[in-house]
XYZ file of C-alpha atoms in Angstrom:
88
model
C 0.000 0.000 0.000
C 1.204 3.283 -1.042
C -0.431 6.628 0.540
C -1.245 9.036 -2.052
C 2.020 11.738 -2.575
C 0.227 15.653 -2.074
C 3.348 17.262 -1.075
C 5.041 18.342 -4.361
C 8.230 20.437 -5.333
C 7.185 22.446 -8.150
C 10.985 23.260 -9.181
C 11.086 19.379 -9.445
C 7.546 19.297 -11.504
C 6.685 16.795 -9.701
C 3.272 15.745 -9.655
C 0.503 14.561 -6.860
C -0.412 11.100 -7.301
C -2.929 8.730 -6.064
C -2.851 5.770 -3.614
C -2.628 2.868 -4.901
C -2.196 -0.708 -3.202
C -0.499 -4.072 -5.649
C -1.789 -7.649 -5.125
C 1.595 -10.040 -5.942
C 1.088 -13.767 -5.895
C 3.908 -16.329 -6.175
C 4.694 -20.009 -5.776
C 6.947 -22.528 -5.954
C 7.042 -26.514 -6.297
C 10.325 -28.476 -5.476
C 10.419 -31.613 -7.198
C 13.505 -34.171 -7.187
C 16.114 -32.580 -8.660
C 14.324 -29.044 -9.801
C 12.613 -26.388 -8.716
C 9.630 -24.594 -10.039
C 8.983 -20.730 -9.452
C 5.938 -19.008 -10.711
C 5.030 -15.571 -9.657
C 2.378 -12.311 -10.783
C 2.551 -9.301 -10.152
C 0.164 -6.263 -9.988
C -2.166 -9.281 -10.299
C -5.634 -7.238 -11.260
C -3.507 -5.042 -13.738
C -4.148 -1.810 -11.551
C -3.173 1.444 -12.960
C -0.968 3.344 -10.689
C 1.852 6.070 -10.864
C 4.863 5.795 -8.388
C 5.479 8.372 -6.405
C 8.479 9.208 -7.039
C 8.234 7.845 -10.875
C 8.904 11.508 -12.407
C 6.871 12.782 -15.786
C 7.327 12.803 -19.342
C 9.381 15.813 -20.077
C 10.369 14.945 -23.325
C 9.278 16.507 -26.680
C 9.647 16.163 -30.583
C 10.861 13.599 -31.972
C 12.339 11.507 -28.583
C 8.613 11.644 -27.728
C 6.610 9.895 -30.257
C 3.754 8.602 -27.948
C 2.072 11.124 -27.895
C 1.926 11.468 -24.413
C 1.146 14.952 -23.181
C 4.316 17.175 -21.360
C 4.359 16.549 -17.246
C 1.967 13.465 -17.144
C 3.223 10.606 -14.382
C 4.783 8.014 -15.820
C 2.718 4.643 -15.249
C 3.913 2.329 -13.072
C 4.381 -1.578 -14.402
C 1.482 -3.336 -15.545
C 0.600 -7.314 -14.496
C 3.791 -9.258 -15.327
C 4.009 -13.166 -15.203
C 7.454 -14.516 -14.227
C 8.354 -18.040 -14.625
C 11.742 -19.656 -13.624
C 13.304 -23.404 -13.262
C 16.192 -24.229 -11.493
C 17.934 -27.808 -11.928
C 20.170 -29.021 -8.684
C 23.057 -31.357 -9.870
């Protein structure tokens, strides 16, 4: 759980931002000789900005998203992480 940011330094531009809280799930399975990790994060895909993420400053051609001057960047969206490991 994050707390929403309303203290700002405008020489920074930096921007408010909401609260936000992230649901992570992960797992793992030992079997033999291996191991099995599995693991999701920002499991519901919620939108957030971090708070100290900084803005898109950028313009012309570096910029082509168009994605207005001094928005938040996002923070990650759901990610799915899968990993083995082999003991010999």
């Amino acid at each position: 759980m994050v707390d929403a940011k309303s203290h700002v330094e405008a020489i920074r531009k930096e921007n408010m931002t909401a609260g936000y809280s992230l649901f992570n799930l992960y797992s793992s399975y030992d079997w033999k000789h291996a191991r099995l990790d599995i693991g999701i994060e920002n499991l519901f895909d919620r939108k957030y900005a971090y708070p100290l993420g900084g803005a898109y400053i950028g313009q012309g051609a570096t910029m082509g998203t168009g994605v207005l001057h001094g928005v938040q960047v996002p923070g990650m969206g759901r990610s799915v992480n899968v990993g083995v490991t082999l003991l010999y």
